[in-house]
Coordinates of C-alpha atoms in Angstrom, one line a residue:
M196 CA 107.1 134.0 299.3
S197 CA 109.6 136.0 297.3
N198 CA 110.3 134.9 293.7
T199 CA 112.5 136.6 291.1
F200 CA 112.3 136.1 287.4
Q201 CA 113.9 137.5 284.2
V202 CA 112.0 138.1 280.9
D203 CA 112.7 140.1 277.7
L204 CA 110.8 143.1 278.8
R205 CA 113.0 145.3 276.5
G206 CA 111.8 143.4 273.5
I207 CA 108.2 143.6 274.7
V208 CA 108.4 147.3 275.3
D209 CA 110.0 147.8 271.8
L210 CA 107.2 145.8 270.3
L211 CA 104.5 147.8 272.1
S212 CA 106.1 151.2 271.4
H213 CA 106.9 150.7 267.7
H214 CA 104.2 148.3 266.5
L215 CA 101.2 148.5 268.8
Y216 CA 100.7 151.9 270.3
A217 CA 100.9 155.2 268.4
S218 CA 101.8 157.2 271.5
P219 CA 103.1 156.5 275.1
R220 CA 100.1 158.6 276.3
V221 CA 98.0 155.5 276.1
Y222 CA 99.5 154.2 279.4
V223 CA 96.8 156.1 281.2
R224 CA 94.0 154.4 279.2
E225 CA 95.5 151.0 280.0
L226 CA 95.7 151.7 283.7
L227 CA 92.1 152.9 283.7
Q228 CA 91.0 149.8 281.8
N229 CA 92.7 147.5 284.2
A230 CA 91.1 149.3 287.1
V231 CA 87.6 149.3 285.6
D232 CA 87.9 145.6 284.7
A233 CA 88.7 144.8 288.3
I234 CA 85.8 146.9 289.6
T235 CA 83.5 145.2 287.0
A236 CA 84.5 141.8 288.3
T237 CA 83.0 142.8 291.7
G238 CA 79.6 143.2 290.2
D239 CA 79.1 146.7 291.7
L240 CA 80.2 149.4 289.3
A241 CA 78.2 152.1 291.1
A242 CA 80.5 151.6 294.2
G243 CA 83.7 151.5 292.2
S244 CA 86.3 154.2 292.4
V245 CA 89.8 154.9 290.9
T246 CA 92.1 157.3 292.6
M247 CA 95.1 158.6 290.7
T248 CA 97.8 160.5 292.7
T249 CA 100.9 162.2 291.4
G250 CA 103.9 163.4 293.3
D251 CA 107.6 162.7 294.0
H252 CA 106.7 159.0 294.4
G253 CA 105.6 159.0 290.7
L254 CA 102.1 158.0 289.8
R255 CA 99.8 155.9 292.0
V256 CA 96.6 154.4 290.6
A257 CA 94.4 152.7 293.2
D258 CA 91.1 150.9 292.7
N259 CA 88.6 149.1 294.9
G260 CA 88.2 146.3 292.4
I261 CA 88.3 142.5 292.9
G262 CA 92.1 142.4 293.3
L263 CA 94.4 139.4 292.5
T264 CA 95.7 136.4 294.3
E265 CA 99.4 135.4 294.0
A266 CA 98.5 132.7 291.4
Q267 CA 96.7 135.3 289.3
V268 CA 99.6 137.7 289.6
H269 CA 101.9 135.1 288.2
E270 CA 99.5 134.2 285.5
L271 CA 98.4 137.7 284.4
L272 CA 101.7 139.6 284.9
A273 CA 104.2 136.9 284.1
T274 CA 102.6 135.3 281.1
I275 CA 101.5 137.2 278.0
G276 CA 98.8 135.9 275.6
R277 CA 97.6 132.6 277.2
S278 CA 93.9 133.2 276.8
S279 CA 92.7 129.9 278.1
K280 CA 94.2 130.5 281.5
R281 CA 92.8 134.1 281.5
D282 CA 89.3 132.6 280.9
E283 CA 89.7 130.3 283.9
L284 CA 90.6 133.4 286.0
G285 CA 87.6 135.3 284.7
F286 CA 89.4 138.1 283.0
A287 CA 88.5 137.3 279.4
R288 CA 84.7 137.7 279.7
H289 CA 82.6 140.0 277.6
E290 CA 82.2 142.7 280.2
F291 CA 85.9 143.6 280.4
L292 CA 87.7 146.2 278.5
G293 CA 91.2 145.1 278.0
Q294 CA 94.0 142.7 278.8
F295 CA 95.6 143.2 282.2
G296 CA 99.1 141.9 281.4
I297 CA 99.6 143.7 278.1
G298 CA 98.0 146.8 279.4
L299 CA 100.3 146.9 282.4
L300 CA 103.4 146.3 280.3
S301 CA 102.5 149.4 278.2
C302 CA 103.4 151.4 281.3
F303 CA 107.1 150.6 280.6
L304 CA 106.7 153.2 277.8
V305 CA 107.0 155.9 280.5
A306 CA 108.3 154.1 283.6
D307 CA 111.5 152.3 284.7
E308 CA 109.8 150.5 287.5
I309 CA 106.2 149.3 288.1
R310 CA 104.8 148.1 291.4
V311 CA 101.5 146.3 291.7
H312 CA 100.2 146.0 295.3
T313 CA 97.0 143.9 295.2
R314 CA 94.8 141.8 297.4
R315 CA 91.7 139.7 296.7
A316 CA 89.2 139.1 299.4
G317 CA 90.1 135.9 301.3
A318 CA 93.7 135.9 300.0
E319 CA 97.0 137.4 301.2
P320 CA 98.2 140.7 299.7
V321 CA 100.8 140.4 297.0
L322 CA 103.5 142.9 295.7
W323 CA 104.7 142.5 292.1
T324 CA 107.6 144.7 291.0
G325 CA 108.8 144.9 287.5
Y326 CA 111.8 146.7 286.0
S327 CA 112.5 147.9 282.5
D328 CA 115.7 145.8 282.3
G329 CA 113.5 142.6 282.4
R330 CA 113.7 141.7 286.1
Y331 CA 110.6 141.3 288.2
D332 CA 109.7 139.7 291.5
V333 CA 106.7 138.6 293.4
R334 CA 106.5 138.7 297.2
A335 CA 104.1 139.2 300.1
G336 CA 102.7 142.7 300.3
D337 CA 101.6 144.9 303.2
D338 CA 98.2 144.4 304.5
R339 CA 95.5 146.3 302.6
E340 CA 91.8 146.3 301.7
P341 CA 90.8 144.3 298.6
G342 CA 91.8 146.1 295.4
T343 CA 94.9 147.1 293.5
T344 CA 97.4 149.9 293.6
V345 CA 99.8 150.4 290.7
T346 CA 102.8 152.7 291.2
L347 CA 104.9 154.0 288.3
L348 CA 108.4 155.4 288.7
P349 CA 109.1 157.5 285.7
R350 CA 111.9 156.9 283.3
R351 CA 114.3 159.7 282.4
G352 CA 112.7 162.0 279.8
S353 CA 109.1 160.9 280.6
E354 CA 108.5 162.7 283.8
H355 CA 106.2 165.2 282.1
L356 CA 103.8 162.4 281.1
L357 CA 103.4 161.5 284.8
S358 CA 102.9 165.1 286.0
S359 CA 99.6 166.1 287.6
T360 CA 98.6 168.2 284.5
S361 CA 99.3 165.4 282.0
V362 CA 97.6 162.7 284.0
R363 CA 94.5 164.8 284.7
E364 CA 94.3 165.7 281.0
L365 CA 94.7 162.1 279.8
A366 CA 92.4 160.6 282.4
E367 CA 89.7 163.1 281.4
L368 CA 90.3 162.4 277.7
Y369 CA 90.1 158.6 278.0
G370 CA 87.9 158.1 281.0
S371 CA 85.5 161.0 281.4
L372 CA 82.5 158.8 280.5
L373 CA 83.4 155.9 282.7
P374 CA 80.6 154.7 285.0
V375 CA 82.9 154.6 288.0
R376 CA 84.3 157.5 290.0
V377 CA 87.8 158.5 288.8
E378 CA 89.8 161.2 290.6
V379 CA 93.2 162.8 289.9
D380 CA 94.8 164.4 292.8
G381 CA 91.4 164.8 294.5
E382 CA 89.7 166.3 291.5
R383 CA 86.9 164.2 289.8
V384 CA 87.3 163.7 286.0
T385 CA 84.3 161.5 285.3
T386 CA 80.8 162.7 284.7
G387 CA 78.9 159.5 285.4
S388 CA 76.8 160.0 282.2
V389 CA 77.0 160.2 278.5
P390 CA 76.6 163.5 276.7
W391 CA 73.6 162.4 274.6
E392 CA 71.6 162.0 277.8
N393 CA 71.9 165.8 278.5
S394 CA 69.7 168.7 277.4
D395 CA 69.9 170.0 273.8
A396 CA 71.8 173.1 274.9
A397 CA 74.3 171.0 276.9
L398 CA 74.7 168.6 274.0
A399 CA 75.4 171.5 271.6
A400 CA 78.0 172.9 274.0
Y401 CA 79.6 169.4 274.2
G402 CA 79.8 169.2 270.4
E403 CA 81.4 172.6 270.3
K404 CA 83.9 171.6 272.9
V405 CA 84.9 168.3 271.3
F406 CA 84.8 169.3 267.6
G407 CA 85.3 173.1 267.6
F408 CA 82.0 174.0 266.0
R409 CA 78.5 174.8 267.1
P410 CA 76.5 172.0 265.5
F411 CA 73.8 172.7 263.0
D412 CA 71.8 169.9 264.6
A413 CA 72.3 166.7 266.6
V414 CA 71.0 163.3 265.6
E415 CA 70.5 160.6 268.1
L416 CA 72.1 157.2 267.1
K417 CA 71.1 153.8 268.3
V418 CA 72.2 150.4 267.0
P419 CA 71.1 147.7 269.4
E420 CA 72.9 144.8 267.8
A421 CA 76.2 146.7 268.3
G422 CA 75.2 147.9 271.8
L423 CA 75.8 151.4 270.3
T424 CA 74.3 154.7 271.4
G425 CA 75.5 158.2 270.6
V426 CA 75.0 161.3 268.6
A427 CA 75.9 162.6 265.2
F428 CA 76.7 166.3 265.1
I429 CA 75.9 168.0 261.8
L430 CA 78.5 170.4 260.6
P431 CA 77.3 174.0 260.2
T432 CA 79.6 174.9 257.3
P433 CA 80.5 173.3 254.0
V434 CA 83.3 170.7 254.0
N435 CA 85.3 169.1 251.2
P436 CA 83.6 165.7 250.6
A437 CA 87.1 164.2 250.1
T438 CA 88.0 165.2 253.6
R439 CA 87.2 162.3 255.9
G440 CA 86.7 163.6 259.4
G441 CA 87.3 161.2 262.3
H442 CA 84.7 160.2 264.9
R443 CA 85.1 159.9 268.7
V444 CA 84.4 156.3 269.6
Y445 CA 84.1 154.8 273.1
L446 CA 84.0 151.1 273.9
K447 CA 82.2 150.4 277.2
R448 CA 82.6 154.1 278.1
M449 CA 86.4 154.1 277.6
L450 CA 87.7 156.2 274.7
L451 CA 89.0 154.1 271.9
S452 CA 90.1 157.1 269.7
E453 CA 89.2 160.6 268.7
S454 CA 89.6 160.0 265.0
V455 CA 88.0 156.6 264.1
E456 CA 87.3 156.2 260.4
G457 CA 84.9 153.9 258.7
L458 CA 82.0 154.4 261.1
L459 CA 79.9 156.3 258.6
P460 CA 79.3 155.9 254.9
E461 CA 81.3 158.1 252.6
W462 CA 78.3 160.4 251.7
A463 CA 77.8 161.4 255.3
F464 CA 80.9 163.6 255.4
F465 CA 78.7 166.4 256.9
A466 CA 78.5 164.6 260.3
R467 CA 80.9 164.0 263.2
C468 CA 79.9 161.3 265.7
V469 CA 80.5 160.5 269.3
V470 CA 79.3 157.0 270.1
D471 CA 79.7 154.3 272.8
S472 CA 79.5 150.6 271.9
T473 CA 79.6 147.4 273.9
E474 CA 79.9 145.0 270.9
L475 CA 82.2 146.6 268.3
R476 CA 85.7 145.1 268.3
P477 CA 88.9 147.1 268.7
T478 CA 92.1 146.4 266.8
A479 CA 95.1 145.1 268.8
S480 CA 96.2 148.6 269.5
R481 CA 92.7 149.6 270.7
E482 CA 93.0 152.7 268.7
A483 CA 90.7 151.8 265.8
L484 CA 87.7 149.5 265.0
Y485 CA 88.1 146.1 263.6
D486 CA 86.5 146.1 260.1
D487 CA 84.1 143.2 260.3
G488 CA 80.5 142.4 259.4
L489 CA 79.2 144.0 262.6
L490 CA 80.9 147.3 261.8
A491 CA 79.5 147.2 258.2
D492 CA 76.0 146.6 259.6
T493 CA 76.5 149.4 262.1
R494 CA 77.5 151.7 259.3
D495 CA 74.4 150.9 257.4
A496 CA 72.2 151.4 260.4
I497 CA 73.7 154.8 261.1
A498 CA 73.2 155.7 257.5
D499 CA 69.5 154.8 257.8
Q500 CA 69.2 157.0 260.9
L501 CA 70.8 160.0 259.1
R502 CA 68.5 159.5 256.2
G503 CA 65.5 159.3 258.5
W504 CA 66.6 162.6 260.1
L505 CA 66.6 164.3 256.7
V506 CA 63.1 162.9 255.8
R507 CA 61.8 164.1 259.2
L508 CA 63.1 167.6 258.5
A509 CA 61.3 167.6 255.2
A510 CA 58.1 166.8 256.9
T511 CA 58.4 169.0 260.1
D512 CA 60.9 171.8 259.4
P513 CA 61.2 172.6 255.6
R514 CA 63.0 175.8 256.3
K515 CA 65.7 174.1 258.3
L516 CA 66.0 171.4 255.6
A517 CA 66.5 174.1 253.0
Q518 CA 69.3 175.6 255.1
F519 CA 70.9 172.2 255.5
L520 CA 70.8 171.5 251.7
E521 CA 72.3 174.9 251.0
V522 CA 75.3 173.9 253.0
H523 CA 75.6 170.2 252.5
H524 CA 73.9 169.5 249.1
L525 CA 76.8 167.4 247.8
G526 CA 76.3 164.7 250.5
V527 CA 72.6 164.5 250.0
K528 CA 72.9 164.4 246.2
A529 CA 75.4 161.6 246.5
L530 CA 73.0 159.6 248.6
A531 CA 70.1 160.4 246.2
L532 CA 72.1 158.7 243.4
H533 CA 71.4 155.3 245.1
D534 CA 68.4 156.0 247.4
D535 CA 64.9 156.6 246.0
E536 CA 63.7 158.3 249.2
M537 CA 66.6 160.8 249.1
L538 CA 66.0 161.4 245.4
R539 CA 62.4 162.5 246.2
L540 CA 63.8 164.7 248.9
V541 CA 66.2 166.4 246.4
E542 CA 63.4 166.7 243.9
Q543 CA 61.1 168.5 246.3
W544 CA 63.6 170.6 248.2
F545 CA 66.9 171.3 246.4
A546 CA 66.7 174.4 244.2
M547 CA 68.8 174.1 241.0
E548 CA 70.0 176.8 238.7
T549 CA 67.8 177.4 235.7
N550 CA 67.4 180.1 233.1
M551 CA 64.1 180.9 234.8
G552 CA 65.6 181.4 238.2
R553 CA 66.4 178.9 241.0
L554 CA 63.7 176.2 241.1
T555 CA 63.4 172.7 242.5
L556 CA 62.8 169.8 240.1
A557 CA 59.3 169.5 241.4
E558 CA 58.6 173.2 240.7
F559 CA 60.2 172.9 237.3
R560 CA 58.1 169.9 236.3
E561 CA 54.9 171.6 237.5
R562 CA 55.6 174.8 235.5
Y563 CA 57.1 173.5 232.3
G564 CA 56.3 169.7 232.1
V565 CA 59.4 168.4 230.4
I566 CA 62.7 168.6 232.4
R567 CA 65.1 170.0 229.8
Y568 CA 68.7 170.3 231.0
A569 CA 72.2 171.2 229.8
A570 CA 74.7 168.6 230.8
T571 CA 77.6 171.0 231.4
T572 CA 77.8 174.5 232.9
D573 CA 79.5 175.8 229.6
E574 CA 76.6 174.3 227.6
F575 CA 74.1 176.0 229.9
R576 CA 75.9 179.4 229.6
Q577 CA 75.9 179.0 225.8
L578 CA 72.1 178.3 225.6
A579 CA 70.4 179.8 228.7
A580 CA 69.6 183.3 227.5
V581 CA 68.6 182.3 223.9
A582 CA 66.5 179.4 225.2
A583 CA 64.7 181.8 227.7
A584 CA 64.0 184.2 224.8
Q585 CA 62.4 181.2 222.9
E586 CA 60.4 180.4 226.2
V587 CA 62.4 177.2 226.6
A588 CA 63.1 176.5 230.3
L589 CA 66.5 175.0 230.9
I590 CA 68.3 173.5 233.9
N591 CA 72.0 173.8 234.5
G592 CA 73.0 170.1 235.0
G593 CA 76.7 170.9 235.1
Y594 CA 77.1 171.0 238.8
V595 CA 78.2 167.8 240.6
Y596 CA 75.6 165.0 240.4
D597 CA 72.8 167.3 239.0
A598 CA 72.7 165.8 235.5
D599 CA 72.9 162.2 236.9
L600 CA 70.0 163.0 239.3
I601 CA 67.9 164.4 236.6
R602 CA 68.4 161.3 234.4
R603 CA 67.8 159.0 237.4
L604 CA 64.5 160.7 238.2
A605 CA 63.2 159.5 234.9
T606 CA 64.2 155.9 235.6
V607 CA 62.2 155.8 238.9
D608 CA 59.1 157.7 237.8
A609 CA 57.5 156.8 234.5
D610 CA 55.6 160.2 234.5
V611 CA 58.8 162.2 234.4
R612 CA 60.0 163.4 230.9
V613 CA 63.6 164.3 230.7
E614 CA 65.4 165.8 227.7
R615 CA 69.0 167.0 227.3
L616 CA 68.7 170.1 225.1
E617 CA 70.8 169.9 222.0
P618 CA 72.0 173.2 220.4
S619 CA 70.6 171.9 217.2
D620 CA 67.2 171.4 218.9
L621 CA 67.2 175.0 219.9
A622 CA 68.0 176.1 216.3
T623 CA 64.8 174.4 215.1
R624 CA 62.8 176.9 217.1
F625 CA 64.3 179.9 215.2
T626 CA 62.3 181.5 212.4
A627 CA 63.5 181.0 208.8
V628 CA 63.7 184.1 206.7
D629 CA 61.1 184.5 203.9
T630 CA 61.8 183.2 200.4
E631 CA 62.5 186.7 199.0
T632 CA 65.0 187.5 201.7
E633 CA 66.6 184.2 201.3
L634 CA 67.3 184.8 197.6
R635 CA 68.6 188.2 198.3
L636 CA 71.0 186.9 201.0
R637 CA 72.6 184.2 198.7
P638 CA 75.6 186.3 197.6
F639 CA 76.3 187.3 201.2
L640 CA 76.0 183.7 202.4
T641 CA 78.3 182.5 199.7
A642 CA 81.0 185.0 200.6
A643 CA 80.5 184.4 204.3
Q644 CA 80.7 180.6 204.0
R645 CA 83.8 180.8 201.9
R646 CA 85.4 182.8 204.7
L647 CA 84.5 180.4 207.5
D648 CA 85.0 177.1 205.6
R649 CA 88.6 177.0 206.8
L650 CA 87.3 177.0 210.4
G651 CA 84.9 174.1 209.7
C652 CA 81.8 176.3 210.5
E653 CA 78.5 176.6 208.6
V654 CA 76.8 180.1 208.3
Q655 CA 73.0 180.4 208.5
V656 CA 70.7 183.3 208.8
R657 CA 67.6 183.0 211.1
A658 CA 65.3 185.3 213.1
F659 CA 65.3 184.8 216.8
D660 CA 65.1 186.5 220.2
P661 CA 66.6 188.4 221.8
A662 CA 67.1 190.8 218.9
T663 CA 70.0 192.4 220.7
L664 CA 72.1 189.2 220.1
P665 CA 73.7 189.4 216.7
A666 CA 75.0 185.9 216.3
L667 CA 75.0 182.5 218.1
Y668 CA 77.6 179.8 217.8
L669 CA 76.0 176.3 218.1
V670 CA 77.9 173.1 218.4
S671 CA 76.2 169.8 218.8
R672 CA 77.5 166.9 220.9
S673 CA 78.4 165.0 217.8
A674 CA 80.2 168.0 216.4
A675 CA 82.1 168.5 219.6
F676 CA 83.1 164.9 219.6
H677 CA 84.3 165.2 216.0
E678 CA 86.5 168.2 217.0
E679 CA 88.0 166.3 220.0
F680 CA 88.5 163.2 217.8
T681 CA 90.3 165.3 215.2
T682 CA 92.5 167.0 217.8
G683 CA 93.4 163.7 219.3
R684 CA 94.3 162.2 216.0
D685 CA 96.6 165.2 215.2
R686 CA 98.4 164.8 218.5
A687 CA 98.8 161.0 218.4
D688 CA 101.9 159.2 217.5
D689 CA 102.2 157.2 214.3
L690 CA 100.8 154.0 215.8
W691 CA 97.7 155.5 217.4
G692 CA 97.4 158.0 214.6
G693 CA 96.9 155.1 212.2
V694 CA 94.3 153.5 214.5
L695 CA 92.4 156.8 214.7
D696 CA 92.6 157.3 211.0
A697 CA 91.0 153.9 210.6
L698 CA 88.2 155.0 212.9
A699 CA 87.8 158.4 211.3
H700 CA 84.9 157.3 209.1
T701 CA 82.8 156.9 212.2
A702 CA 83.0 160.6 213.1
P703 CA 79.7 162.5 212.2
P704 CA 79.8 164.9 209.3
D705 CA 77.8 167.7 210.9
R706 CA 79.7 170.9 211.7
P707 CA 79.3 173.8 214.2
Q708 CA 76.9 176.6 213.1
L709 CA 77.2 180.3 213.2
V710 CA 73.6 181.5 213.2
L711 CA 73.2 185.2 212.3
N712 CA 70.2 186.9 213.8
H713 CA 68.2 188.7 211.1
R714 CA 66.3 190.6 213.7
N715 CA 69.5 192.4 214.8
P716 CA 70.0 195.8 213.0
L717 CA 73.7 195.3 212.7
V718 CA 73.4 191.9 211.1
R719 CA 70.9 193.3 208.5
R720 CA 73.4 196.0 207.6
V721 CA 76.2 193.4 207.3
T722 CA 74.1 191.2 205.0
A723 CA 73.6 194.2 202.8
L724 CA 77.3 194.6 202.1
A725 CA 78.5 194.0 198.6
D726 CA 82.3 194.0 199.2
P727 CA 83.4 190.3 199.7
E728 CA 86.4 191.3 201.7
L729 CA 84.4 193.5 204.1
I730 CA 81.8 190.7 204.4
G731 CA 84.5 188.3 205.4
L732 CA 86.0 190.7 208.0
A733 CA 82.5 191.4 209.5
V734 CA 81.5 187.7 209.6
E735 CA 84.8 186.8 211.2
S736 CA 84.2 189.4 213.9
L737 CA 80.7 188.1 214.5
Y738 CA 82.1 184.6 214.8
G739 CA 84.6 185.7 217.4
Q740 CA 82.0 187.6 219.4
A741 CA 79.7 184.6 219.3
L742 CA 82.4 182.4 220.7
M743 CA 83.1 184.7 223.6
L744 CA 79.4 185.4 224.4
G745 CA 78.7 181.7 224.4
H746 CA 81.7 180.9 226.7
H747 CA 83.2 178.6 224.1
P748 CA 86.9 177.8 224.2
I749 CA 89.1 180.0 222.1
K750 CA 91.6 178.0 220.0
P751 CA 94.8 179.5 218.7
A752 CA 93.3 179.8 215.2
D753 CA 90.3 181.6 216.7
A754 CA 92.5 184.1 218.6
A755 CA 94.4 184.8 215.4
L756 CA 91.2 185.4 213.5
L757 CA 89.9 187.8 216.1
T758 CA 93.1 189.8 215.8
T759 CA 93.2 190.0 212.0
S760 CA 89.5 190.7 211.6
F761 CA 89.7 193.5 214.2
L762 CA 92.7 195.1 212.5
G763 CA 91.1 194.7 209.1
L764 CA 87.9 196.5 210.2
L765 CA 90.0 199.1 211.9
E766 CA 91.9 199.7 208.7
R767 CA 88.7 200.0 206.8
A768 CA 87.3 202.5 209.3
V769 CA 90.4 204.6 209.5
P770 CA 91.9 204.8 206.0
G771 CA 95.4 206.1 205.7
E772 CA 97.1 208.1 203.0
K773 CA 97.7 206.4 199.7
D774 CA 101.2 205.1 199.2
A775 CA 103.4 207.6 197.2

C-alpha cells in the first residue's frame, strides 16, 4: 500500500511563513485545531483528549478523534484547497476550527519531517510521512486505536520551539479554554471552563494575569447572533484615547489572537476584552477577525452593553460611577457627543470646572439657570475671577469635548439655555463712572488712548469688582479673528496677500479694550496724573499687567512695551544727576 509523491512543499512553506503566519509558534495552535476537529467529529467532546509528548523523538501529538482512512489521507494531506471534496469528507462543517491540510503543513515551519499515524474505526491504520524537501509517502501503519498521532522531527535551529517548556507554554496560550482535555508531558493545560463563568474574585485575578492590571470592574458580554460570550475588563487608570489596546479573542475556545483590533468602538478605549465566538470569521492567517457585517453588528452590540453598564452604575452605585468618570471621562464624553442617554449621564454625574467650584451641568443649571461657558481654557482664565466678582457663573468649556457637550445639551432639551460668554458681554455689567468724573477724566483718557493707539487697543474707565484688580484686557471673538486675519495677511505671499486684502473689508472694526478699574486706588492715582509722558508709561504698564494676569499671549511688540515702560517708570522713580 506504499505510495510516494513529490510536491513543492518548499514553496508552500515559504508562502505560509512569509505571507500567512506571523510566527512559527502557531504550529501548536494548528496541531490542536486538527486534534479538536477530529474529536468534534466523533460527537463526544467530553470524552476527547489530546496528549502532547516531548523528548528526543521530537514532539508527538495524539488524539482520540475520528481518525482518517487512506482515501482521506490522500485527499486532506496531498491536496490543498479543494473545498468540495473536504465537504464530502465532513471536515468543512460549521463545527470545525481549521483546515487539516494547511494546518498540518504549517508544522514545516519548525520541522524537517512530519509523520501522521491515523486510523478510523472500521478502516486500516495509515502512516503518512512528509519531508521538507517536498517528498511524502503513504503506507500501512501499525495497528492502533481510532485516532491520530502526529510526530514532528525538528529542523535545525527550531529545536527550542519543540522543547517541553515551549510546547507547554504555547499549548496553554492557545488551548487553555478548549472543552477537551489537553496534556503536555503529563501536565494538564486546559481548564474545561471559560473565565467569565468563575467567581468575581477569580475573574479579577484572571484579568490581572492576562492584561497586567487589576480591573476597575468586569462587564459581562453576550452577543447571541455571533455566538459570543465574554467579559470586558475596565482599566483602572487613564489611558491615551489614541492608544488602541488589543483584545483576546477565541473562536470555538481556541485562541485566535491576543491583540485583535476592531472588536470595540473607538470610544471604548477604557476596556480590554476576552471573548469566545462560534460565528465570527477569522482571516486566512487565523490571527485576526474578518471585517464583515457580523463583526460590525457585534461591535455595536458590545457598545450597547458597555453603555448599559454605565447607566446601571448611575442608578445603583453613583460613587463608583464618579470614580470611573474621574479616570475615563474622555471615553464617556466622546460617546455622549452622539448618544442622548450618555449625554444625560454626563450632565448628571461629570463635574466640570467652573468659577464657582467643580459642578455637574445639572447642578450648574439648578443654581444659576443659564449655562454660561468660555469656549477655551485661556478665555476662562481671562474671565473667571472677574465674572465671579460680578456674580456671573462660568464654566470652563476648554477641555476636550466640554464645549461641544454643552452646546449639544441645548439641542436635545428645549428647556436648557446655553450662552457663550463674550468678554464684551462681561463689560456691560461694569458700572460707568458718573458724569462729573467722566468729564474730569477726559484729558487722561486722551493721553492714554494716544499712547495705546499704536497697539490697536481702546482705553476705558469703569468700576467693577474685585477692587484689587487694576485693569482688565478684553478681546472679543471678532477682535481676535481680526488680529489673526491681519497676522495671516502680513505673513502671506503676494498671491494670497492680495486675496486677503480683497477680503479685509469683511473684518470687524471693533478693537480689544483695556478697562481700567476706577475702584482700584492705584488707578485713581494714575488718572489724576497731569504729565502726559508719565500717564503713557503708567498706562503701558497697566496694559502689560492686564495681559499677563489674563493669560493673553505676549507678542514681540507687547514684550518690548513692557520693557520700555518698566525702564521709563524706574527712571522717573530714581532720577539721576543732571548732565554736566
